[in-house]
Amino acid sequence: MLRYLTLALCFVWASAALTADNKEQDRLENCGVVMQEILDIPDNIPQELLEKAECVIVIPSMTKVAIGIGGSYGRGAMVCRTGKAFDGPWGAPAMYSLDGGSFDLQLGGESTDVVFLVMNKRGVDALLNSKVKLGGNASAAAGPKGRSVEASTDASLRAEILSYSRARGLFAGVSLEWTSLRPDDDASEQVYGRKMKARSIVTGNGISVPESGRHLVDVLEKSAPHNESTKTNR
């Protein structure tokens, strides 16, 4: 009897682990779908900014719910360019979480896809070191959109992190100051099958892109490939 009980518990544990693994794999695959859909929108993220970005964070279906005091939560992935200066081809994704809140008088709920462009090494370092509060540990601004950034303000172009959102078919730059981003190492473990820190994934050599992250990386490589002109204009 004890033997059968042990076997049953092992089966339950294995099933739970597989379910968690599949959930994170699905989440990572969805990041690629969301990024492709956003880049297919007319007047989306300016090509020049996407090519200069050192990392991209995709948070599918960020949930914002508020009854007097608002809050937001989402989980997704960050992909960075390889190389010490983050100027090479796009590398393996690390899983990330977003959370934040506001104290505006509001009532309702909304699900929004969010994309962050990390524009310089200081922004990357902040995200790899610990939990980052946008507007606190790292400067942030609503990202300009359209084919050109000529009409963008100097403030947005000086920000370390630019943010965009898509909700109900609408796409725009969005201010998410005081929202926090942090590495989701538990989710990364489910994706890679072993404990791995975000810094190890992003800066490590020989980290293979998992199959579930291939679409996201391919979309970025196609839309903002590595080239010498991009490197010299950083």
Backbone as numpy.savetxt, mean C-alpha at the origin, in Angstrom:
# Nx Ny Nz CAx CAy CAz Cx Cy Cz
-9.22 -42.96 21.31 -10.05 -41.76 21.31 -9.18 -40.50 21.31
-8.16 -40.51 22.16 -7.26 -39.37 22.26 -6.55 -39.14 20.93
-6.20 -40.26 20.26 -5.51 -40.16 18.98 -6.40 -39.46 17.95
-7.68 -39.84 17.91 -8.60 -39.23 16.96 -8.83 -37.75 17.26
-8.88 -37.43 18.57 -9.06 -36.05 18.98 -7.86 -35.20 18.56
-6.67 -35.77 18.74 -5.45 -35.06 18.33 -5.43 -34.81 16.83
-5.81 -35.85 16.07 -5.84 -35.70 14.62 -6.86 -34.65 14.20
-8.01 -34.63 14.88 -9.05 -33.65 14.56 -8.57 -32.23 14.85
-7.87 -32.05 15.97 -7.35 -30.73 16.32 -6.30 -30.28 15.31
-5.46 -31.20 14.88 -4.45 -30.87 13.87 -5.11 -30.44 12.57
-6.18 -31.13 12.20 -6.90 -30.80 10.97 -7.51 -29.41 11.06
-8.12 -29.10 12.23 -8.72 -27.79 12.42 -7.65 -26.71 12.36
-6.53 -26.94 13.02 -5.44 -25.96 13.02 -4.91 -25.73 11.61
-4.72 -26.82 10.86 -4.21 -26.70 9.49 -5.21 -25.96 8.61
-6.49 -26.23 8.79 -7.52 -25.56 7.99 -7.55 -24.07 8.29
-7.42 -23.72 9.58 -7.42 -22.31 9.96 -6.22 -21.59 9.38
-5.05 -22.23 9.42 -3.84 -21.63 8.87 -3.97 -21.42 7.36
-4.57 -22.42 6.68 -4.75 -22.32 5.24 -5.72 -21.20 4.89
-6.78 -21.06 5.69 -7.75 -20.00 5.45 -7.12 -18.63 5.61
-6.31 -18.46 6.65 -5.62 -17.18 6.86 -4.66 -16.88 5.72
-3.96 -17.92 5.29 -3.02 -17.76 4.19 -3.74 -17.33 2.92
-4.86 -18.01 2.62 -5.62 -17.68 1.42 -6.19 -16.27 1.49
-6.59 -15.84 2.69 -7.15 -14.50 2.86 -6.14 -13.44 2.52
-4.91 -13.59 2.99 -3.87 -12.61 2.70 -3.44 -12.67 1.23
-3.40 -13.87 0.68 -3.08 -14.00 -0.75 -4.13 -13.29 -1.59
-5.39 -13.47 -1.22 -6.48 -12.80 -1.94 -6.38 -11.29 -1.81
-6.02 -10.84 -0.63 -5.87 -9.40 -0.40 -4.78 -8.82 -1.30
-3.67 -9.52 -1.37 -2.55 -9.06 -2.19 -2.93 -9.07 -3.67
-3.62 -10.09 -4.10 -4.08 -10.14 -5.50 -5.02 -8.97 -5.79
-5.87 -8.64 -4.83 -6.81 -7.54 -5.00 -6.10 -6.20 -5.13
-4.94 -6.07 -4.47 -4.15 -4.84 -4.61 -3.77 -4.60 -6.07
-3.40 -5.67 -6.76 -3.05 -5.56 -8.17 -4.25 -5.17 -9.01
-5.40 -5.74 -8.71 -6.63 -5.41 -9.45 -6.99 -3.94 -9.26
-6.94 -3.46 -8.01 -7.28 -2.07 -7.71 -6.31 -1.12 -8.39
-5.01 -1.43 -8.36 -4.03 -0.54 -8.98 -4.26 -0.46 -10.49
-4.56 -1.59 -11.12 -4.83 -1.60 -12.55 -6.08 -0.77 -12.87
-7.12 -0.94 -12.08 -8.36 -0.20 -12.33 -8.16 1.30 -12.16
-7.38 1.71 -11.18 -7.13 3.13 -10.96 -6.31 3.71 -12.11
-5.33 2.98 -12.58 -4.50 3.47 -13.68 -5.26 3.48 -15.00
-6.36 2.75 -15.07 -7.19 2.76 -16.28 -8.17 3.94 -16.30
-8.28 4.66 -15.17 -9.17 5.82 -15.10 -8.54 6.99 -15.86
-9.30 7.68 -16.71 -8.76 8.88 -17.37 -8.35 9.93 -16.33
-7.30 10.65 -16.61 -6.80 11.68 -15.69 -6.52 11.09 -14.30
-5.74 10.01 -14.27 -5.43 9.39 -12.99 -4.15 9.98 -12.42
-3.36 9.16 -11.75 -2.10 9.61 -11.15 -1.15 10.09 -12.27
-0.58 11.28 -12.15 0.33 11.77 -13.19 1.49 10.80 -13.41
1.78 10.51 -14.66 2.84 9.58 -15.01 4.17 9.99 -14.41
4.45 11.28 -14.42 5.73 11.79 -13.91 5.90 11.45 -12.43
4.82 11.57 -11.65 4.91 11.27 -10.22 5.05 9.78 -9.99
4.32 8.97 -10.75 4.41 7.52 -10.59 5.81 7.03 -10.91
6.43 7.62 -11.92 7.78 7.21 -12.29 8.81 7.62 -11.24
8.55 8.73 -10.54 9.48 9.20 -9.52 9.24 8.57 -8.14
8.09 7.96 -7.95 7.77 7.36 -6.66 8.74 6.22 -6.33
9.18 6.17 -5.09 10.09 5.11 -4.64 9.32 3.90 -4.12
8.11 4.13 -3.61 7.24 3.04 -3.17 5.79 3.41 -3.49
4.97 2.40 -3.60 3.53 2.59 -3.79 2.81 1.69 -2.79
1.85 2.25 -2.07 1.02 1.48 -1.14 -0.40 1.45 -1.66
-0.98 0.27 -1.73 -2.36 0.11 -2.19 -3.19 -0.48 -1.05
-4.25 0.22 -0.68 -5.17 -0.25 0.37 -6.55 -0.42 -0.27
-6.92 -1.65 -0.64 -8.26 -1.86 -1.21 -9.34 -1.77 -0.13
-10.42 -1.11 -0.46 -11.61 -1.09 0.41 -11.30 -0.64 1.83
-10.65 0.52 1.96 -10.51 1.11 3.29 -11.91 1.43 3.80
-12.20 1.02 5.00 -13.53 1.24 5.56 -13.52 2.42 6.50
-14.43 3.34 6.27 -14.57 4.51 7.13 -15.97 4.51 7.72
-16.04 4.42 9.03 -17.33 4.37 9.70 -17.34 5.42 10.80
-18.45 6.14 10.89 -18.49 7.19 11.90 -19.88 7.35 12.49
-19.94 7.46 13.79 -21.16 7.86 14.50 -20.70 8.88 15.54
-20.58 10.12 15.13 -20.05 11.16 16.00 -18.54 11.23 15.91
-17.86 10.15 16.26 -16.41 10.07 16.15 -16.07 9.12 15.03
-15.28 9.59 14.07 -15.01 8.78 12.89 -13.76 7.94 13.04
-13.68 6.92 12.23 -12.50 6.07 12.21 -12.34 5.43 10.86
-11.14 5.01 10.52 -10.90 4.34 9.24 -9.92 3.20 9.46
-10.07 2.16 8.63 -9.21 0.99 8.76 -9.09 0.31 7.41
-7.89 -0.17 7.10 -7.70 -0.89 5.85 -6.41 -1.67 5.88
-6.31 -2.67 4.99 -5.11 -3.49 4.90 -4.78 -3.70 3.44
-3.49 -3.62 3.13 -3.06 -3.78 1.76 -1.58 -4.12 1.68
-0.88 -3.54 0.70 0.51 -3.91 0.47 1.32 -2.71 -0.02
2.61 -2.75 0.27 3.55 -1.74 -0.22 4.58 -2.41 -1.12
4.81 -1.81 -2.27 5.85 -2.27 -3.19 6.84 -1.12 -3.39
8.13 -1.41 -3.28 9.16 -0.39 -3.46 10.09 -0.78 -4.61
10.75 0.21 -5.14 11.78 -0.06 -6.13 12.99 -0.68 -5.43
13.70 -1.51 -6.12 14.89 -2.15 -5.57 16.09 -1.21 -5.66
17.18 -1.60 -5.01 18.40 -0.80 -5.02 18.52 0.05 -3.78
19.76 0.40 -3.42 20.00 1.20 -2.22 19.33 2.56 -2.29
19.20 3.12 -3.49 18.57 4.43 -3.67 17.10 4.31 -4.06
16.56 3.08 -4.02 15.17 2.84 -4.41 14.88 3.40 -5.80
15.76 3.05 -6.74 15.61 3.57 -8.10 15.66 2.46 -9.14
15.54 1.20 -8.71 15.59 0.08 -9.63 14.21 -0.42 -10.00
14.11 -1.62 -10.54 12.80 -2.22 -10.85 12.00 -2.45 -9.57
10.71 -2.62 -9.71 9.84 -2.85 -8.56 10.12 -4.22 -7.95
10.14 -4.27 -6.60 10.50 -5.48 -5.90 9.31 -6.21 -5.30
9.59 -7.03 -4.29 8.56 -7.85 -3.64 7.71 -7.00 -2.70
6.41 -7.32 -2.58 5.51 -6.54 -1.73 5.57 -6.95 -0.26
5.43 -5.96 0.61 5.26 -6.19 2.05 3.85 -5.76 2.42
3.22 -6.48 3.32 1.84 -6.18 3.70 1.81 -5.03 4.71
0.80 -4.15 4.58 0.68 -2.96 5.43 -0.76 -2.78 5.91
-0.90 -2.06 7.03 -2.21 -1.73 7.59 -2.34 -0.23 7.73
-3.56 0.24 7.64 -3.88 1.65 7.79 -4.94 1.80 8.86
-4.79 2.79 9.72 -5.85 3.12 10.66 -5.78 4.59 11.01
-6.90 5.13 11.38 -6.94 6.56 11.69 -8.29 6.94 12.21
-8.46 8.20 12.49 -9.74 8.65 12.99 -9.90 10.14 12.85
-11.11 10.61 13.03 -11.39 12.04 13.02 -12.47 12.31 14.03
-12.59 13.55 14.44 -13.57 13.90 15.46 -14.62 14.86 14.90
-14.81 14.80 13.58 -15.85 15.60 12.95 -17.21 15.00 13.30
-18.22 15.83 13.25 -19.58 15.33 13.44 -20.02 14.68 12.13
-20.14 13.39 12.13 -20.45 12.68 10.90 -21.20 11.40 11.22
-21.93 10.93 10.25 -22.73 9.72 10.43 -22.76 8.97 9.10
-22.37 7.72 9.12 -22.40 6.95 7.89 -21.20 6.04 7.75
-21.14 5.34 6.65 -20.03 4.45 6.38 -19.66 4.50 4.92
-18.42 4.25 4.61 -17.97 4.32 3.24 -16.78 3.39 3.04
-16.69 2.74 1.88 -15.55 1.90 1.54 -14.82 2.54 0.37
-13.52 2.75 0.54 -12.74 3.51 -0.42 -11.42 2.80 -0.72
-11.03 2.78 -1.98 -9.70 2.30 -2.35 -8.72 3.46 -2.24
-7.57 3.21 -1.63 -6.60 4.28 -1.40 -5.24 3.86 -1.94
-4.56 4.80 -2.59 -3.20 4.58 -3.09 -2.31 5.69 -2.55
-1.16 5.31 -2.01 -0.16 6.27 -1.55 1.09 6.17 -2.43
1.65 7.31 -2.81 2.95 7.34 -3.47 3.96 7.85 -2.45
5.01 7.10 -2.22 6.08 7.51 -1.31 7.18 8.09 -2.19
7.45 9.39 -2.01 8.23 10.11 -3.01 9.72 10.22 -2.72
10.17 9.92 -1.51 11.60 10.04 -1.23 12.04 9.05 -0.15
13.35 8.96 0.02 13.92 7.97 0.93 13.52 8.22 2.39
13.35 9.48 2.75 12.94 9.78 4.12 11.56 9.17 4.40
10.65 9.29 3.44 9.34 8.69 3.59 9.41 7.18 3.67
10.27 6.57 2.84 10.44 5.12 2.86 10.99 4.67 4.21
12.03 5.34 4.68 12.64 4.96 5.96 11.63 5.03 7.10
10.82 6.08 7.10 9.82 6.22 8.16 8.84 5.04 8.13
8.42 4.64 6.96 7.47 3.54 6.84 8.07 2.19 7.20
9.36 2.04 6.97 10.01 0.76 7.27 10.40 0.65 8.74
10.54 1.78 9.43 11.01 1.75 10.81 9.90 1.43 11.81
8.73 2.01 11.60 7.69 1.86 12.62 6.36 2.35 12.07
5.41 2.46 12.96 4.11 3.03 12.62 4.30 4.51 12.32
3.74 4.96 11.21 3.92 6.34 10.76 2.60 7.07 10.76
2.57 8.24 11.35 1.37 9.07 11.32 1.58 10.13 10.24
0.73 10.12 9.23 0.84 11.06 8.14 0.56 12.47 8.65
1.45 13.38 8.31 1.34 14.73 8.84 2.12 14.90 10.13
2.57 13.78 10.70 3.37 13.81 11.91 4.77 13.32 11.61
4.95 11.97 11.57 6.26 11.40 11.24 6.64 11.64 9.79
5.67 11.80 8.92 5.94 12.00 7.50 4.97 13.02 6.94
5.49 13.95 6.13 4.62 14.96 5.52 3.77 14.32 4.45
2.51 14.72 4.38 1.58 14.11 3.43 0.70 15.18 2.81
0.20 14.87 1.62 -0.69 15.81 0.93 -1.54 15.04 -0.05
-2.68 15.64 -0.42 -3.51 15.06 -1.47 -2.74 15.15 -2.78
-2.66 14.04 -3.48 -1.88 14.01 -4.71 -2.61 14.68 -5.87
-1.88 15.40 -6.70 -2.49 15.98 -7.91 -2.82 14.87 -8.89
-3.78 15.10 -9.76 -4.12 14.09 -10.74 -4.15 14.71 -12.13
-4.17 13.87 -13.15 -4.13 14.35 -14.52 -2.84 13.95 -15.19
-2.73 14.26 -16.46 -1.56 13.84 -17.22 -0.32 14.66 -16.90
-0.51 15.82 -16.30 0.62 16.70 -16.01 0.53 17.17 -14.58
1.69 17.51 -14.02 1.71 18.05 -12.66 2.04 19.54 -12.69
1.96 20.15 -13.84 2.34 21.56 -13.97 1.47 22.47 -13.12
0.20 22.09 -12.95 -0.72 22.94 -12.20 -0.73 22.61 -10.72
0.09 21.67 -10.29 0.10 21.25 -8.89 0.77 22.30 -8.01
0.37 22.33 -6.76 0.96 23.28 -5.83 2.32 22.79 -5.37
3.16 23.73 -4.97 4.49 23.37 -4.46 4.37 22.50 -3.22
3.35 22.76 -2.40 3.19 22.01 -1.14 3.01 20.53 -1.43
2.18 20.20 -2.42 1.93 18.79 -2.70 3.15 18.12 -3.27
3.95 18.86 -4.04 5.13 18.26 -4.65 6.29 18.14 -3.67
6.22 18.83 -2.54 7.27 18.71 -1.52 6.94 17.63 -0.50
5.73 17.13 -0.51 5.31 16.13 0.47 6.05 14.82 0.26
6.30 14.12 1.36 6.96 12.81 1.28 6.01 11.72 0.80
4.73 11.89 1.11 3.72 10.90 0.72 2.53 11.62 0.10
2.12 11.18 -1.10 0.94 11.71 -1.78 -0.15 10.65 -1.74
-1.39 11.07 -1.52 -2.48 10.10 -1.37 -3.60 10.36 -2.37
-4.18 9.24 -2.82 -5.29 9.26 -3.78 -6.37 8.31 -3.29
-7.60 8.55 -3.73 -8.69 7.66 -3.35 -9.65 7.45 -4.52
-10.36 6.33 -4.45 -11.43 6.03 -5.41 -12.62 5.50 -4.63
-13.74 6.18 -4.76 -14.97 5.75 -4.09 -16.15 6.02 -5.00
-17.02 5.03 -5.13 -18.21 5.15 -5.98 -17.85 5.60 -7.39
-16.74 5.12 -7.90 -16.34 5.42 -9.27 -15.61 6.74 -9.43
-15.52 7.55 -8.36 -14.84 8.83 -8.44 -13.39 8.67 -7.99
-12.48 9.38 -8.66 -11.07 9.29 -8.34 -10.53 10.70 -8.07
-9.77 10.86 -7.01 -9.24 12.18 -6.68 -8.10 12.06 -5.70
-7.32 13.14 -5.58 -6.36 13.23 -4.49 -7.13 13.46 -3.21
-6.64 12.92 -2.13 -7.36 13.04 -0.86 -6.37 13.27 0.27
-6.74 14.13 1.19 -5.90 14.39 2.36 -6.21 13.38 3.45
-5.22 12.63 3.86 -5.40 11.63 4.92 -4.43 11.88 6.07
-4.20 13.16 6.36 -3.32 13.49 7.48 -3.89 12.93 8.78
-2.99 12.49 9.65 -3.27 11.88 10.94 -3.82 10.46 10.81
-3.76 9.93 9.60 -3.97 8.51 9.41 -2.63 7.82 9.61
-2.62 6.63 10.17 -1.37 5.92 10.44 -1.21 4.72 9.51
0.02 4.49 9.10 0.40 3.32 8.30 1.45 2.54 9.07
1.33 1.21 9.04 2.32 0.38 9.75 2.50 -0.94 9.01
3.68 -1.54 9.13 3.89 -2.87 8.56 2.97 -3.89 9.21
2.39 -4.77 8.41 1.54 -5.86 8.92 2.35 -7.15 8.78
3.25 -7.38 9.73 4.18 -8.51 9.62 3.47 -9.85 9.71
2.36 -9.92 10.44 1.61 -11.17 10.52 1.05 -11.54 9.14
0.55 -10.55 8.42 0.02 -10.79 7.07 1.15 -11.18 6.12
2.30 -10.53 6.25 3.44 -10.88 5.39 3.89 -12.32 5.64
3.81 -12.75 6.91 4.16 -14.14 7.23 3.23 -15.11 6.51
1.95 -14.77 6.45 1.00 -15.63 5.75 1.29 -15.69 4.26
1.74 -14.58 3.70 2.02 -14.52 2.26 3.29 -15.29 1.91
4.34 -15.12 2.73 5.65 -15.70 2.40 5.92 -17.04 3.07
5.07 -17.39 4.03 5.24 -18.68 4.69 6.30 -18.70 5.76
6.83 -17.55 6.12 7.81 -17.46 7.20 7.82 -16.04 7.73
8.32 -15.87 8.95 8.36 -14.54 9.56 9.33 -13.65 8.80
8.83 -12.49 8.37 9.66 -11.54 7.63 9.22 -10.12 7.97
10.18 -9.27 8.29 9.90 -7.86 8.52 9.78 -7.14 7.18
9.03 -6.04 7.19 8.84 -5.27 5.96 10.18 -4.81 5.39
11.10 -4.38 6.25 12.41 -3.92 5.78 13.16 -5.04 5.08
13.08 -6.25 5.63 13.77 -7.38 5.02 13.20 -7.69 3.63
11.89 -7.57 3.49 11.26 -7.84 2.21 11.64 -6.78 1.19
11.55 -5.53 1.60 11.76 -4.42 0.68 13.22 -4.24 0.29
14.13 -4.41 1.26 15.54 -4.13 0.99 16.36 -5.40 0.78
15.78 -6.57 1.04 16.54 -7.81 0.92 16.80 -8.19 -0.52
17.91 -8.85 -0.74 18.24 -9.35 -2.07 17.69 -10.76 -2.23
17.23 -11.07 -3.40 16.78 -12.43 -3.69 15.43 -12.78 -3.13
14.63 -11.78 -2.71 13.26 -12.05 -2.24 12.36 -12.15 -3.47
11.83 -13.32 -3.71 11.00 -13.52 -4.89 9.61 -12.95 -4.68
9.05 -12.41 -5.74 7.68 -11.91 -5.69 6.73 -13.11 -5.65
5.86 -13.19 -4.62 4.92 -14.32 -4.57 3.93 -14.23 -5.72
3.37 -15.34 -6.09 2.44 -15.38 -7.23 1.28 -14.42 -7.02
0.81 -14.31 -5.78 -0.32 -13.43 -5.50 0.03 -11.95 -5.65
1.32 -11.62 -5.62 1.74 -10.23 -5.77 2.25 -9.90 -7.17
2.26 -10.89 -8.05 2.82 -10.69 -9.38 2.05 -9.65 -10.19
0.71 -9.68 -10.09 -0.09 -8.73 -10.86 0.22 -7.30 -10.45
0.30 -7.04 -9.15 0.60 -5.69 -8.67 1.95 -5.22 -9.18
2.96 -6.05 -9.06 4.30 -5.67 -9.50 4.33 -5.47 -11.02
3.66 -6.33 -11.75 3.64 -6.20 -13.22 2.95 -4.92 -13.66
1.86 -4.56 -12.97 1.15 -3.32 -13.29 2.04 -2.11 -13.10
2.77 -2.09 -11.98 3.67 -0.97 -11.71 4.84 -0.95 -12.69
5.38 -2.11 -13.01 6.51 -2.17 -13.92 6.10 -1.69 -15.32
4.89 -2.03 -15.71 4.40 -1.61 -17.02 4.09 -0.11 -17.05
3.53 0.40 -15.95 3.10 1.81 -15.90 4.24 2.75 -15.56
5.19 2.30 -14.75 6.30 3.16 -14.33 7.58 2.33 -14.31
8.06 1.93 -15.49 9.26 1.08 -15.54 10.50 1.83 -15.11
11.49 1.06 -14.69 12.78 1.64 -14.33 13.48 2.12 -15.58
14.00 3.34 -15.53 14.81 3.84 -16.64 15.76 4.89 -16.12
16.82 5.14 -16.86 17.87 6.05 -16.39 17.37 7.48 -16.25
16.44 7.90 -17.12 15.95 9.28 -17.04 15.19 9.51 -15.76
14.41 8.50 -15.33 13.71 8.63 -14.07 14.68 8.75 -12.92
15.73 7.96 -12.95 16.73 7.97 -11.89 17.42 9.32 -11.78
17.79 9.91 -12.90 18.54 11.15 -12.86 17.67 12.34 -12.51
16.35 12.22 -12.66 15.46 13.33 -12.37 14.92 13.31 -10.96
15.36 12.37 -10.13 14.84 12.31 -8.77 15.36 13.47 -7.95
